[in-house]
Short mmCIF file of N, CA and C in Angstrom, two decimals:
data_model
loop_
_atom_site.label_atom_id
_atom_site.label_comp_id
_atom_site.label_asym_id
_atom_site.label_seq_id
_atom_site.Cartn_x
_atom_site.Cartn_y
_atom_site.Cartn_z
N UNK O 11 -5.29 -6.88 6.43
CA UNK O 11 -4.10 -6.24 5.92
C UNK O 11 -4.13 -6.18 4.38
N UNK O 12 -4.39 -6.94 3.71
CA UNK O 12 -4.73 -7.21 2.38
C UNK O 12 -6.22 -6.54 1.88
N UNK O 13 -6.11 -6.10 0.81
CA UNK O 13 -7.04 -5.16 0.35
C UNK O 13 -7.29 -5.44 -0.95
N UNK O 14 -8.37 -4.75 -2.41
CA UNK O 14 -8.45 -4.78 -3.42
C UNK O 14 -7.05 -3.72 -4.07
N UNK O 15 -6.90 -2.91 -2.88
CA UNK O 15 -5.75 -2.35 -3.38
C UNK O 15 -4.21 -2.19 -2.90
N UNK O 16 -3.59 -3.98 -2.55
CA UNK O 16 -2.53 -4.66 -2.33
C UNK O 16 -2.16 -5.54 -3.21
N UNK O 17 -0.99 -5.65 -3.76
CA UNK O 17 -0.46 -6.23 -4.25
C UNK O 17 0.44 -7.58 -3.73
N UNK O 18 0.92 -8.54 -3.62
CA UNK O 18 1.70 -9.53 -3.04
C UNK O 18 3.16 -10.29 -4.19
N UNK O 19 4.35 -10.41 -4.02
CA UNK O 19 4.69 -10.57 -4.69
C UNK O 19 5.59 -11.51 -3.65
N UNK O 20 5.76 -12.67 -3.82
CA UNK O 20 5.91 -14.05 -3.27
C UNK O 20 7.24 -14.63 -4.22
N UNK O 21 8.55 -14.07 -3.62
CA UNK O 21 9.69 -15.04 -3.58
C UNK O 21 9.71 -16.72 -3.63
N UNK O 22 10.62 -16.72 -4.68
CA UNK O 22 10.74 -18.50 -4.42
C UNK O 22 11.42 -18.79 -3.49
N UNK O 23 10.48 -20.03 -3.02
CA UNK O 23 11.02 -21.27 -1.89
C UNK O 23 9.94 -20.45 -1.06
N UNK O 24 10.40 -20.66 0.30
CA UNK O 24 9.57 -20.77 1.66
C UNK O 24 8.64 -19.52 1.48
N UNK O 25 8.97 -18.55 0.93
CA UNK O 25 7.95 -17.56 0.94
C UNK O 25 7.18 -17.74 0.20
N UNK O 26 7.21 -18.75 -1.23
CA UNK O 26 6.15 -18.93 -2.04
C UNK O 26 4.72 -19.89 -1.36
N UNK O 27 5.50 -20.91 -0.78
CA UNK O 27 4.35 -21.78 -0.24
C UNK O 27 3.85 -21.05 0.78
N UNK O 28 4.50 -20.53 1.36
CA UNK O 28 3.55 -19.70 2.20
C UNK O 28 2.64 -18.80 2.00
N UNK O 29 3.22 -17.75 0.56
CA UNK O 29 1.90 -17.14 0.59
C UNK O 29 1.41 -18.00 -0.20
N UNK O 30 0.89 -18.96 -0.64
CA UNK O 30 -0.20 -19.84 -1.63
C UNK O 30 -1.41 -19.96 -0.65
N UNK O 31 -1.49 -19.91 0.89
CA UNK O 31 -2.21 -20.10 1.66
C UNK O 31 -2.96 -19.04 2.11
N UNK O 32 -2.48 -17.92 1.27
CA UNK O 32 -3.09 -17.06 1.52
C UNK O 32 -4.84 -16.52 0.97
N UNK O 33 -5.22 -15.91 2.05
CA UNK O 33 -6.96 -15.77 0.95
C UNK O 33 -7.13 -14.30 0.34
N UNK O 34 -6.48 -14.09 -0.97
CA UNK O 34 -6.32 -12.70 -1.64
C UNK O 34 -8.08 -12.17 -2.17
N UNK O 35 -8.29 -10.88 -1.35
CA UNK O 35 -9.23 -10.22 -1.70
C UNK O 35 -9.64 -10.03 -3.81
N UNK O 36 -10.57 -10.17 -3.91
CA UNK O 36 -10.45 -9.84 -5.31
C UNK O 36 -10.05 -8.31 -5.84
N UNK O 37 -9.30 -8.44 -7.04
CA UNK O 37 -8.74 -7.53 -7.91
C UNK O 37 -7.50 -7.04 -6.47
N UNK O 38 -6.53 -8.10 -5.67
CA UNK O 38 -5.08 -7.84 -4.96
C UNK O 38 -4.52 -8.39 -5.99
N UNK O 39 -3.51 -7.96 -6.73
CA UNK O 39 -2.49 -8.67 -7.11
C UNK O 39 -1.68 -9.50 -6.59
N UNK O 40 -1.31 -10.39 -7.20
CA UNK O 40 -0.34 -11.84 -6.50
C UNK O 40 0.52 -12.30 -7.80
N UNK O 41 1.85 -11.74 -7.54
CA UNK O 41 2.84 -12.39 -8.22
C UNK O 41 4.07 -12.84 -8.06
N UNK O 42 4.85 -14.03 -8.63
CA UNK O 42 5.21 -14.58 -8.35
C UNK O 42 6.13 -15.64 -9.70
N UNK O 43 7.42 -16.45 -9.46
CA UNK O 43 8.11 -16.77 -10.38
C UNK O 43 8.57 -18.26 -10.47
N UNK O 44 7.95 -18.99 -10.74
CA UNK O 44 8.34 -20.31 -10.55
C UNK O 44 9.04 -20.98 -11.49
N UNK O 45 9.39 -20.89 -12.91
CA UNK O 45 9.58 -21.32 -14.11
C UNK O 45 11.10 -21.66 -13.54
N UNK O 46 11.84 -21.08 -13.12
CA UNK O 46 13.30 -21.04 -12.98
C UNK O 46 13.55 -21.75 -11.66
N UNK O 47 12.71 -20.92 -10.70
CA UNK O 47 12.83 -20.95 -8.87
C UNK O 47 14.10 -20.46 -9.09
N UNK O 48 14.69 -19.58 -9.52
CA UNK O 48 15.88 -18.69 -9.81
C UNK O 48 15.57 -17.68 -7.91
N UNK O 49 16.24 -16.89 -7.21
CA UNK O 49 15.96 -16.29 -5.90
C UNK O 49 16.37 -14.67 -6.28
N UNK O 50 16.40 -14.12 -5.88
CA UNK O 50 16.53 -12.32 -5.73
C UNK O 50 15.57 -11.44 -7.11
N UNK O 51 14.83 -12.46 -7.49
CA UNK O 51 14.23 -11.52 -8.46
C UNK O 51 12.59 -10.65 -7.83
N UNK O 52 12.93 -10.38 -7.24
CA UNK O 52 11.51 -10.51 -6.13
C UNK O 52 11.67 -8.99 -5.48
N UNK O 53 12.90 -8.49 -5.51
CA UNK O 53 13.38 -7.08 -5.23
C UNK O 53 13.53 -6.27 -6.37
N UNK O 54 13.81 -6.61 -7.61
CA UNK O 54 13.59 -5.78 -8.41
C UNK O 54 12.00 -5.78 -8.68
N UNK O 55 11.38 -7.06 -8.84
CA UNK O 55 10.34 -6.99 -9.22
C UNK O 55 8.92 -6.35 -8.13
N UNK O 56 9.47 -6.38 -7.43
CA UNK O 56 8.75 -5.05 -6.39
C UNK O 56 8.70 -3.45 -6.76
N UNK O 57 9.79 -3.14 -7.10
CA UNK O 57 10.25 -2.13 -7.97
C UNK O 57 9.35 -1.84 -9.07
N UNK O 58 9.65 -2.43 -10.04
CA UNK O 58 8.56 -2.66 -11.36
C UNK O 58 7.20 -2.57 -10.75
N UNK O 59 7.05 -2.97 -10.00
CA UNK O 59 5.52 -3.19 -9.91
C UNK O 59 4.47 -2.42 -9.01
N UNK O 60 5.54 -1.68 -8.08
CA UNK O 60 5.42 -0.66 -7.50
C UNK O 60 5.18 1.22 -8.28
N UNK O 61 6.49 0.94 -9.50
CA UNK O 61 6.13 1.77 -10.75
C UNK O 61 5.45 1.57 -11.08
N UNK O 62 4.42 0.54 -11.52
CA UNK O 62 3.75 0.47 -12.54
C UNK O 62 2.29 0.66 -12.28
N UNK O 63 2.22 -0.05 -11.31
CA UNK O 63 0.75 0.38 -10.44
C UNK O 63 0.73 1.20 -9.04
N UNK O 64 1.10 2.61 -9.13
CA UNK O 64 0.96 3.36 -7.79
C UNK O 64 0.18 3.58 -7.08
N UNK O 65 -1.20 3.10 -7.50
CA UNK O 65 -1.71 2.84 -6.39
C UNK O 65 -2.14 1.77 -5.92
N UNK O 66 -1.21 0.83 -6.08
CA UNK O 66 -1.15 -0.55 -5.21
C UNK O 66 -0.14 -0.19 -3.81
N UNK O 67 -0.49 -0.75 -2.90
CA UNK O 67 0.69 -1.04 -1.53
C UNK O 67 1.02 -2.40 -2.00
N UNK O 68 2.75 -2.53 -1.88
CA UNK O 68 3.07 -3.43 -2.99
C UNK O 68 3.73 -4.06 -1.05
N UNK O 69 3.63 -5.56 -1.35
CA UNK O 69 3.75 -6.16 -0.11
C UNK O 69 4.91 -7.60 -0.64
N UNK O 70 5.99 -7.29 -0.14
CA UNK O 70 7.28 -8.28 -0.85
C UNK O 70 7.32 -9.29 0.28
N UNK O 71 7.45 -10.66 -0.31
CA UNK O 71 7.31 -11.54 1.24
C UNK O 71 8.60 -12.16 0.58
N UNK O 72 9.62 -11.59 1.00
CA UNK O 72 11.12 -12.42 1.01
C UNK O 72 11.84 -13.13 1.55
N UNK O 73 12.89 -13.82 1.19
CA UNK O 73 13.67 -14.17 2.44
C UNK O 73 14.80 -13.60 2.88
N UNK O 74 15.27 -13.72 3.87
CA UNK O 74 17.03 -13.34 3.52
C UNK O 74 17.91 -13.63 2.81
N UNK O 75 18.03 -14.59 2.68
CA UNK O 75 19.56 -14.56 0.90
C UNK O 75 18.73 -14.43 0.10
N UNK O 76 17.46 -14.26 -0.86
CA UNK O 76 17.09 -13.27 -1.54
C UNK O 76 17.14 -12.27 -1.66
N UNK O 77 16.90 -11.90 -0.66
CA UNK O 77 16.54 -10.19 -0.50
C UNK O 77 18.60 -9.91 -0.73
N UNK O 78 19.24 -10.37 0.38
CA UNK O 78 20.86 -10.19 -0.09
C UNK O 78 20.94 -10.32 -1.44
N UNK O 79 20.99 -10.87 -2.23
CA UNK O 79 21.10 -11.27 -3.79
C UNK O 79 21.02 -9.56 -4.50
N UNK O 80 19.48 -8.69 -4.35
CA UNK O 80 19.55 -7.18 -4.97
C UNK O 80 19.33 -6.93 -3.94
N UNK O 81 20.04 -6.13 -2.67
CA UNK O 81 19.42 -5.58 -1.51
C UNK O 81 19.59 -4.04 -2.33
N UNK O 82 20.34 -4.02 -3.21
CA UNK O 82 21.17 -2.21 -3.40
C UNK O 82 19.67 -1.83 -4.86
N UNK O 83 18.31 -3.17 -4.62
CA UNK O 83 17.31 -2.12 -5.61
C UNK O 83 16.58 -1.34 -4.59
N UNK O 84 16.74 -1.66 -3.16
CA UNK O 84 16.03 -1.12 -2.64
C UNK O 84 16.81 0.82 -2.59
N UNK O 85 17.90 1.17 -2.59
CA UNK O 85 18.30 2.18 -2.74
C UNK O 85 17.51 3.12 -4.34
N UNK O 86 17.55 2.24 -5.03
CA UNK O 86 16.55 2.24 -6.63
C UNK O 86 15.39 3.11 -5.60
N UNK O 87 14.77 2.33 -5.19
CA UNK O 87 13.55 2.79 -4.32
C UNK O 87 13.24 4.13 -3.63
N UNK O 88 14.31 4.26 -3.11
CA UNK O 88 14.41 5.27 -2.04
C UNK O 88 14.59 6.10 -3.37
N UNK O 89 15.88 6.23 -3.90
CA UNK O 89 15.93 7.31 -5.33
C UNK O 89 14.94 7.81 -5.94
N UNK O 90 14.14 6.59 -5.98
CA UNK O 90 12.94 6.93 -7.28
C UNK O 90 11.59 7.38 -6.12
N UNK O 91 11.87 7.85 -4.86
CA UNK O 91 10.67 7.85 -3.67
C UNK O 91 9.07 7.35 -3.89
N UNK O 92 9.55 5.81 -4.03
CA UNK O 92 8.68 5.15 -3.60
C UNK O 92 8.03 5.22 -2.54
N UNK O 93 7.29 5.20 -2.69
CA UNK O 93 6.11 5.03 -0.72
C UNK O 93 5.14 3.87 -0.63
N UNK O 94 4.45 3.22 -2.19
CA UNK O 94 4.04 2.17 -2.21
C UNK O 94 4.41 0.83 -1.58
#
């Protein structure tokens, strides 16, 4: 599922340790926010990063009250017709 051209962007708490176990192909992106462990920044930052590199498949491993926290960037998304 993971490719040189996937991206991963790993929510704090349970979704972070989980993807740490993951075995990322070289040149996949993997990012991620630990300084704070602050939660919902993981939906905008899908966004960003989805702009920024289009041709990445940008792969958000969230949780639910994260993802609740910005659910309305995903409308951002749809607006700006993302497909990444």
């Amino acid at each position: 599922m993971l490719s040189s051209e996937s991206a991963v962007i790993a929510e704090t708490g349970y979704s972070w340790f989980n993807c740490q176990k993951l075995k990322l192909p070289k040149s996949c992106g993997y990012e991620f926010q630990m300084q704070y462990g602050s939660i919902g920044w993981s939906v905008g930052a899908t966004l960003g990063y989805a702009l920024a590199f289009p041709e990445k498949r940008v792969i958000a491993c969230i949780g639910a009250g994260s993802f609740q926290v910005n659910a309305r960037d995903v409308s951002t998304m749809l607006r700006c017709g993302q497909r990444n």
